[in-house]
PDB file of C-alpha atoms in Angstrom:
ATOM      1  CA  MET M 294       0.000   0.000   0.000  1.00  0.00           C
ATOM      2  CA  THR M 295       1.282   3.410  -0.932  1.00  0.00           C
ATOM      3  CA  GLY M 296       0.044   6.476   0.892  1.00  0.00           C
ATOM      4  CA  VAL M 297       0.551  10.209   0.996  1.00  0.00           C
ATOM      5  CA  ASN M 298       0.153  12.890   3.596  1.00  0.00           C
ATOM      6  CA  GLY M 299      -2.466  15.462   2.536  1.00  0.00           C
ATOM      7  CA  ALA M 300      -1.118  18.004   5.010  1.00  0.00           C
ATOM      8  CA  LYS M 301      -1.956  21.127   3.036  1.00  0.00           C
ATOM      9  CA  TRP M 302      -5.719  21.489   2.976  1.00  0.00           C
ATOM     10  CA  TYR M 303      -5.646  25.249   2.435  1.00  0.00           C
ATOM     11  CA  ASP M 304      -5.279  26.916  -0.966  1.00  0.00           C
ATOM     12  CA  ASP M 305      -7.592  24.230  -2.379  1.00  0.00           C
ATOM     13  CA  ALA M 306      -5.166  21.537  -1.236  1.00  0.00           C
ATOM     14  CA  TYR M 307      -2.473  22.956  -3.500  1.00  0.00           C
ATOM     15  CA  GLY M 308      -4.397  22.200  -6.661  1.00  0.00           C
ATOM     16  CA  MET M 309      -6.108  18.937  -5.691  1.00  0.00           C
ATOM     17  CA  TRP M 310      -9.511  20.685  -5.627  1.00  0.00           C
ATOM     18  CA  ASP M 311     -11.151  22.639  -8.464  1.00  0.00           C
ATOM     19  CA  PRO M 312     -13.173  25.338  -6.644  1.00  0.00           C
ATOM     20  CA  LYS M 313     -14.684  26.708  -9.861  1.00  0.00           C
ATOM     21  CA  HIS M 314     -16.429  23.392 -10.560  1.00  0.00           C
ATOM     22  CA  ASN M 315     -16.568  22.211  -6.922  1.00  0.00           C
ATOM     23  CA  ARG M 316     -14.880  18.890  -7.643  1.00  0.00           C
ATOM     24  CA  PRO M 317     -11.525  17.117  -7.522  1.00  0.00           C
ATOM     25  CA  ALA M 318      -9.094  18.574 -10.050  1.00  0.00           C
ATOM     26  CA  PRO M 319      -9.186  16.078 -12.947  1.00  0.00           C
ATOM     27  CA  GLY M 320      -5.487  16.274 -13.795  1.00  0.00           C
ATOM     28  CA  ILE M 321      -4.343  15.606 -10.237  1.00  0.00           C
ATOM     29  CA  ALA M 322      -6.973  12.926  -9.614  1.00  0.00           C
ATOM     30  CA  GLY M 323      -5.866  11.095 -12.742  1.00  0.00           C
ATOM     31  CA  LYS M 324      -2.213  11.203 -11.713  1.00  0.00           C
ATOM     32  CA  ILE M 325      -2.998   9.882  -8.228  1.00  0.00           C
ATOM     33  CA  LYS M 326      -5.015   7.000  -9.717  1.00  0.00           C
ATOM     34  CA  LYS M 327      -2.208   6.209 -12.167  1.00  0.00           C
ATOM     35  CA  ALA M 328       0.374   6.283  -9.369  1.00  0.00           C
ATOM     36  CA  GLY M 329      -1.661   3.757  -7.388  1.00  0.00           C
ATOM     37  CA  ILE M 330      -1.855   5.866  -4.220  1.00  0.00           C
ATOM     38  CA  GLY M 331      -3.856   3.704  -1.824  1.00  0.00           C
ATOM     39  CA  MET M 332      -4.260   6.036   1.167  1.00  0.00           C
ATOM     40  CA  ILE M 333      -4.430   9.800   1.656  1.00  0.00           C
ATOM     41  CA  ARG M 334      -4.138  11.231   5.167  1.00  0.00           C
ATOM     42  CA  TYR M 335      -6.072  14.388   6.121  1.00  0.00           C
ATOM     43  CA  PRO M 336      -5.398  16.967   7.382  1.00  0.00           C
ATOM     44  CA  GLY M 337      -2.093  15.243   8.041  1.00  0.00           C
ATOM     45  CA  GLY M 338       1.184  15.947   9.759  1.00  0.00           C
ATOM     46  CA  THR M 339       1.859  18.884  12.039  1.00  0.00           C
ATOM     47  CA  SER M 340      -1.013  20.824  10.507  1.00  0.00           C
ATOM     48  CA  SER M 341      -3.529  18.395  11.989  1.00  0.00           C
ATOM     49  CA  ASN M 342      -2.713  19.513  15.543  1.00  0.00           C
ATOM     50  CA  LEU M 343      -4.396  22.895  15.064  1.00  0.00           C
ATOM     51  CA  PHE M 344      -7.036  21.913  12.509  1.00  0.00           C
ATOM     52  CA  ASN M 345     -10.596  22.882  13.475  1.00  0.00           C
ATOM     53  CA  TRP M 346     -12.748  20.479  11.468  1.00  0.00           C
ATOM     54  CA  LYS M 347     -16.002  22.149  12.539  1.00  0.00           C
ATOM     55  CA  GLY M 348     -14.778  25.385  10.963  1.00  0.00           C
ATOM     56  CA  ALA M 349     -14.160  23.544   7.673  1.00  0.00           C
ATOM     57  CA  ILE M 350     -17.654  22.156   7.039  1.00  0.00           C
ATOM     58  CA  GLY M 351     -20.836  23.671   5.650  1.00  0.00           C
ATOM     59  CA  PRO M 352     -21.221  26.436   3.087  1.00  0.00           C
ATOM     60  CA  GLN M 353     -17.933  28.027   2.029  1.00  0.00           C
ATOM     61  CA  ALA M 354     -19.096  31.480   3.166  1.00  0.00           C
ATOM     62  CA  ASP M 355     -19.645  30.195   6.711  1.00  0.00           C
ATOM     63  CA  ARG M 356     -16.280  28.481   7.152  1.00  0.00           C
ATOM     64  CA  THR M 357     -13.719  29.879   9.566  1.00  0.00           C
ATOM     65  CA  ARG M 358     -10.049  30.602   9.040  1.00  0.00           C
ATOM     66  CA  GLN M 359      -7.544  28.026  10.276  1.00  0.00           C
ATOM     67  CA  VAL M 360      -4.068  28.373  11.749  1.00  0.00           C
ATOM     68  CA  GLU M 361      -1.256  26.894   9.681  1.00  0.00           C
ATOM     69  CA  ALA M 362       0.842  24.882  12.108  1.00  0.00           C
ATOM     70  CA  GLN M 363       4.388  25.614  10.944  1.00  0.00           C
ATOM     71  CA  GLU M 364       4.310  29.411  10.708  1.00  0.00           C
ATOM     72  CA  GLY M 365       1.057  30.204  12.528  1.00  0.00           C
ATOM     73  CA  ALA M 366      -0.337  32.040   9.523  1.00  0.00           C
ATOM     74  CA  PRO M 367      -4.102  32.254   8.960  1.00  0.00           C
ATOM     75  CA  VAL M 368      -5.290  30.027   6.108  1.00  0.00           C
ATOM     76  CA  ASP M 369      -8.611  29.171   4.477  1.00  0.00           C
ATOM     77  CA  SER M 370     -10.890  26.173   5.056  1.00  0.00           C
ATOM     78  CA  ARG M 371     -12.042  25.652   1.465  1.00  0.00           C
ATOM     79  CA  PHE M 372     -10.805  22.046   1.230  1.00  0.00           C
ATOM     80  CA  GLY M 373     -12.698  20.642   4.202  1.00  0.00           C
ATOM     81  CA  PRO M 374     -13.779  17.133   5.176  1.00  0.00           C
ATOM     82  CA  ASP M 375     -16.548  17.035   2.517  1.00  0.00           C
ATOM     83  CA  GLU M 376     -14.143  18.000  -0.268  1.00  0.00           C
ATOM     84  CA  TYR M 377     -11.560  15.561   1.052  1.00  0.00           C
ATOM     85  CA  MET M 378     -14.042  12.672   0.972  1.00  0.00           C
ATOM     86  CA  ALA M 379     -15.164  13.620  -2.554  1.00  0.00           C
ATOM     87  CA  PHE M 380     -11.498  13.533  -3.583  1.00  0.00           C
ATOM     88  CA  ILE M 381     -11.019  10.149  -1.874  1.00  0.00           C
ATOM     89  CA  ARG M 382     -14.010   8.697  -3.729  1.00  0.00           C
ATOM     90  CA  GLU M 383     -12.757  10.106  -7.044  1.00  0.00           C
ATOM     91  CA  VAL M 384      -9.279   8.584  -6.750  1.00  0.00           C
ATOM     92  CA  GLY M 385     -10.398   5.346  -5.043  1.00  0.00           C
ATOM     93  CA  ALA M 386      -8.058   5.753  -2.077  1.00  0.00           C
ATOM     94  CA  THR M 387      -8.585   4.861   1.579  1.00  0.00           C
ATOM     95  CA  PRO M 388      -9.139   7.857   3.858  1.00  0.00           C
ATOM     96  CA  GLU M 389      -7.084   8.334   7.010  1.00  0.00           C
ATOM     97  CA  ILE M 390      -8.350  11.079   9.300  1.00  0.00           C
ATOM     98  CA  MET M 391      -5.915  12.738  11.698  1.00  0.00           C
ATOM     99  CA  ALA M 392      -7.475  13.764  15.007  1.00  0.00           C
ATOM    100  CA  PRO M 393      -6.330  17.094  16.478  1.00  0.00           C
ATOM    101  CA  PHE M 394      -5.597  15.692  19.949  1.00  0.00           C
ATOM    102  CA  ALA M 395      -3.471  18.681  20.966  1.00  0.00           C
ATOM    103  CA  GLY M 396      -6.355  21.134  21.055  1.00  0.00           C
ATOM    104  CA  SER M 397      -9.617  19.198  20.998  1.00  0.00           C
ATOM    105  CA  PRO M 398     -11.515  17.467  23.774  1.00  0.00           C
ATOM    106  CA  PRO M 399     -12.341  13.769  23.195  1.00  0.00           C
ATOM    107  CA  ASP M 400     -16.055  14.417  22.578  1.00  0.00           C
ATOM    108  CA  GLU M 401     -15.251  16.818  19.723  1.00  0.00           C
ATOM    109  CA  ILE M 402     -12.961  14.256  18.113  1.00  0.00           C
ATOM    110  CA  ALA M 403     -15.680  11.610  18.515  1.00  0.00           C
ATOM    111  CA  ASP M 404     -18.130  13.956  16.744  1.00  0.00           C
ATOM    112  CA  TRP M 405     -15.804  14.086  13.748  1.00  0.00           C
ATOM    113  CA  TRP M 406     -15.731  10.309  13.468  1.00  0.00           C
ATOM    114  CA  ARG M 407     -19.535  10.262  13.488  1.00  0.00           C
ATOM    115  CA  ILE M 408     -19.981  12.516  10.463  1.00  0.00           C
TER     116      ILE M 408
END
């Protein structure tokens, strides 16, 4: 099994998401399928420690800003859990959700697993 760390959810996941058409970017999705990537982790890595999943769901206009973990810069929430799962379905990969244990109580993490 080959996997990748989808640690950059902001900026439309660095080109993985096509915001104009609200879908996975066809060129990237095709390359991931061809490469045989079997698992994509989200939000992944250090960035998952500060990720507020509740601020990244719902209508785009209602989403909150996030804090990028390495530099502490504010970033968008356009590529949220719904977009991630649409991308996963498109490429046929297994999802791996990273829980933000550093800043979230257990009940909030459990809520994420329920959605």
